[in-house]
Amino acid sequence: MPRILATDEAKSKVAELKGLVTGQLEGLIVQMDGCGQFLSEPNNWDGPKAIQFRSDLWPSTHTALQTAKTKLDELQTAIDTILGDIMAAGS
């Protein structure tokens, strides 16, 4: 049978990671995406640099933010599974 170990510190770190993923990181991604979406609207910001932002920088950044959010959602699901397994192993 494989070794099963979950120290109190490991349990604490899993909970800490979950808090970071579901709170701070996800919130920052949503905020960044909202700012970028706002700035990519010509009625809010226009001019040569704004056009460059809209056409060159923002599309790939928006995609990267959406990908990061998806990956964080997947990580959150994995963390829930891991935490459940740790708790089950400890009982």
Short mmCIF file of N, CA and C in Angstrom, two decimals, residues 26-78:
data_model
loop_
_atom_site.label_atom_id
_atom_site.label_comp_id
_atom_site.label_asym_id
_atom_site.label_seq_id
_atom_site.Cartn_x
_atom_site.Cartn_y
_atom_site.Cartn_z
N GLU A 26 -8.05 34.92 -8.86
CA GLU A 26 -9.21 34.97 -9.75
C GLU A 26 -9.78 36.39 -9.81
N GLY A 27 -9.82 37.06 -8.67
CA GLY A 27 -10.32 38.43 -8.64
C GLY A 27 -9.45 39.38 -9.45
N LEU A 28 -8.14 39.22 -9.35
CA LEU A 28 -7.23 40.06 -10.13
C LEU A 28 -7.39 39.83 -11.63
N ILE A 29 -7.55 38.59 -12.02
CA ILE A 29 -7.74 38.29 -13.44
C ILE A 29 -9.01 38.94 -13.96
N VAL A 30 -10.08 38.85 -13.20
CA VAL A 30 -11.35 39.47 -13.60
C VAL A 30 -11.19 40.98 -13.70
N GLN A 31 -10.50 41.59 -12.74
CA GLN A 31 -10.28 43.03 -12.76
C GLN A 31 -9.43 43.45 -13.97
N MET A 32 -8.34 42.72 -14.20
CA MET A 32 -7.47 43.03 -15.33
C MET A 32 -8.23 42.91 -16.65
N ASP A 33 -9.02 41.86 -16.78
CA ASP A 33 -9.79 41.66 -18.00
C ASP A 33 -10.79 42.80 -18.19
N GLY A 34 -11.44 43.20 -17.11
CA GLY A 34 -12.39 44.30 -17.20
C GLY A 34 -11.74 45.60 -17.63
N CYS A 35 -10.57 45.90 -17.08
CA CYS A 35 -9.85 47.11 -17.47
C CYS A 35 -9.45 47.06 -18.94
N GLY A 36 -8.93 45.92 -19.36
CA GLY A 36 -8.53 45.77 -20.76
C GLY A 36 -9.70 45.88 -21.71
N GLN A 37 -10.82 45.29 -21.34
CA GLN A 37 -12.01 45.38 -22.18
C GLN A 37 -12.46 46.84 -22.31
N PHE A 38 -12.45 47.56 -21.19
CA PHE A 38 -12.83 48.97 -21.19
C PHE A 38 -11.89 49.78 -22.08
N LEU A 39 -10.59 49.56 -21.91
CA LEU A 39 -9.60 50.32 -22.68
C LEU A 39 -9.59 49.95 -24.16
N SER A 40 -10.07 48.78 -24.50
CA SER A 40 -10.08 48.38 -25.91
C SER A 40 -11.28 48.96 -26.67
N GLU A 41 -12.14 49.67 -25.98
CA GLU A 41 -13.29 50.32 -26.61
C GLU A 41 -12.89 51.72 -27.08
N PRO A 42 -12.97 52.00 -28.40
CA PRO A 42 -12.52 53.29 -28.93
C PRO A 42 -13.25 54.50 -28.33
N ASN A 43 -14.47 54.31 -27.87
CA ASN A 43 -15.18 55.42 -27.25
C ASN A 43 -14.63 55.77 -25.86
N ASN A 44 -13.82 54.90 -25.31
CA ASN A 44 -13.20 55.16 -24.01
C ASN A 44 -11.75 55.61 -24.14
N TRP A 45 -11.06 55.09 -25.15
CA TRP A 45 -9.64 55.42 -25.34
C TRP A 45 -9.33 55.24 -26.81
N ASP A 46 -8.76 56.30 -27.42
CA ASP A 46 -8.45 56.22 -28.84
C ASP A 46 -7.17 56.99 -29.12
N GLY A 47 -6.61 56.73 -30.25
CA GLY A 47 -5.35 57.33 -30.65
C GLY A 47 -4.40 56.23 -31.10
N PRO A 48 -3.23 56.60 -31.60
CA PRO A 48 -2.29 55.60 -32.13
C PRO A 48 -1.92 54.50 -31.12
N LYS A 49 -1.61 54.89 -29.90
CA LYS A 49 -1.24 53.88 -28.89
C LYS A 49 -2.45 53.03 -28.49
N ALA A 50 -3.62 53.64 -28.45
CA ALA A 50 -4.83 52.89 -28.13
C ALA A 50 -5.14 51.88 -29.23
N ILE A 51 -4.95 52.28 -30.47
CA ILE A 51 -5.17 51.37 -31.59
C ILE A 51 -4.17 50.21 -31.52
N GLN A 52 -2.93 50.52 -31.21
CA GLN A 52 -1.92 49.47 -31.06
C GLN A 52 -2.31 48.52 -29.92
N PHE A 53 -2.78 49.07 -28.82
CA PHE A 53 -3.23 48.25 -27.69
C PHE A 53 -4.36 47.33 -28.12
N ARG A 54 -5.37 47.90 -28.79
CA ARG A 54 -6.55 47.13 -29.22
C ARG A 54 -6.20 46.04 -30.22
N SER A 55 -5.32 46.36 -31.15
CA SER A 55 -5.07 45.41 -32.25
C SER A 55 -3.92 44.45 -31.97
N ASP A 56 -2.90 44.90 -31.25
CA ASP A 56 -1.71 44.06 -31.07
C ASP A 56 -1.62 43.41 -29.68
N LEU A 57 -1.82 44.20 -28.66
CA LEU A 57 -1.56 43.72 -27.31
C LEU A 57 -2.77 43.05 -26.65
N TRP A 58 -3.92 43.71 -26.71
CA TRP A 58 -5.05 43.22 -25.94
C TRP A 58 -5.59 41.85 -26.37
N PRO A 59 -5.72 41.55 -27.65
CA PRO A 59 -6.30 40.24 -28.00
C PRO A 59 -5.54 39.06 -27.39
N SER A 60 -4.23 39.07 -27.46
CA SER A 60 -3.47 37.94 -26.90
C SER A 60 -3.48 37.98 -25.37
N THR A 61 -3.48 39.17 -24.80
CA THR A 61 -3.55 39.28 -23.34
C THR A 61 -4.89 38.80 -22.83
N HIS A 62 -5.96 39.18 -23.51
CA HIS A 62 -7.31 38.72 -23.13
C HIS A 62 -7.39 37.19 -23.18
N THR A 63 -6.86 36.61 -24.24
CA THR A 63 -6.85 35.15 -24.36
C THR A 63 -6.05 34.51 -23.23
N ALA A 64 -4.90 35.09 -22.92
CA ALA A 64 -4.06 34.56 -21.83
C ALA A 64 -4.78 34.65 -20.49
N LEU A 65 -5.48 35.73 -20.25
CA LEU A 65 -6.23 35.87 -19.00
C LEU A 65 -7.35 34.84 -18.91
N GLN A 66 -8.05 34.62 -20.02
CA GLN A 66 -9.12 33.62 -20.02
C GLN A 66 -8.56 32.22 -19.79
N THR A 67 -7.42 31.94 -20.42
CA THR A 67 -6.76 30.64 -20.22
C THR A 67 -6.33 30.48 -18.76
N ALA A 68 -5.77 31.53 -18.19
CA ALA A 68 -5.35 31.47 -16.78
C ALA A 68 -6.54 31.21 -15.88
N LYS A 69 -7.66 31.87 -16.15
CA LYS A 69 -8.87 31.65 -15.33
C LYS A 69 -9.33 30.21 -15.44
N THR A 70 -9.33 29.65 -16.64
CA THR A 70 -9.72 28.25 -16.83
C THR A 70 -8.79 27.33 -16.06
N LYS A 71 -7.49 27.58 -16.15
CA LYS A 71 -6.51 26.75 -15.44
C LYS A 71 -6.69 26.87 -13.93
N LEU A 72 -6.99 28.06 -13.44
CA LEU A 72 -7.23 28.23 -12.01
C LEU A 72 -8.48 27.48 -11.56
N ASP A 73 -9.51 27.49 -12.41
CA ASP A 73 -10.72 26.71 -12.09
C ASP A 73 -10.39 25.22 -12.00
N GLU A 74 -9.56 24.74 -12.93
CA GLU A 74 -9.14 23.34 -12.91
C GLU A 74 -8.31 23.04 -11.66
N LEU A 75 -7.45 23.98 -11.29
CA LEU A 75 -6.63 23.80 -10.09
C LEU A 75 -7.51 23.77 -8.84
N GLN A 76 -8.52 24.63 -8.81
CA GLN A 76 -9.42 24.65 -7.66
C GLN A 76 -10.13 23.30 -7.51
N THR A 77 -10.57 22.73 -8.61
CA THR A 77 -11.21 21.41 -8.57
C THR A 77 -10.24 20.36 -8.06
N ALA A 78 -9.00 20.41 -8.55
CA ALA A 78 -7.99 19.46 -8.10
C ALA A 78 -7.68 19.64 -6.61
#
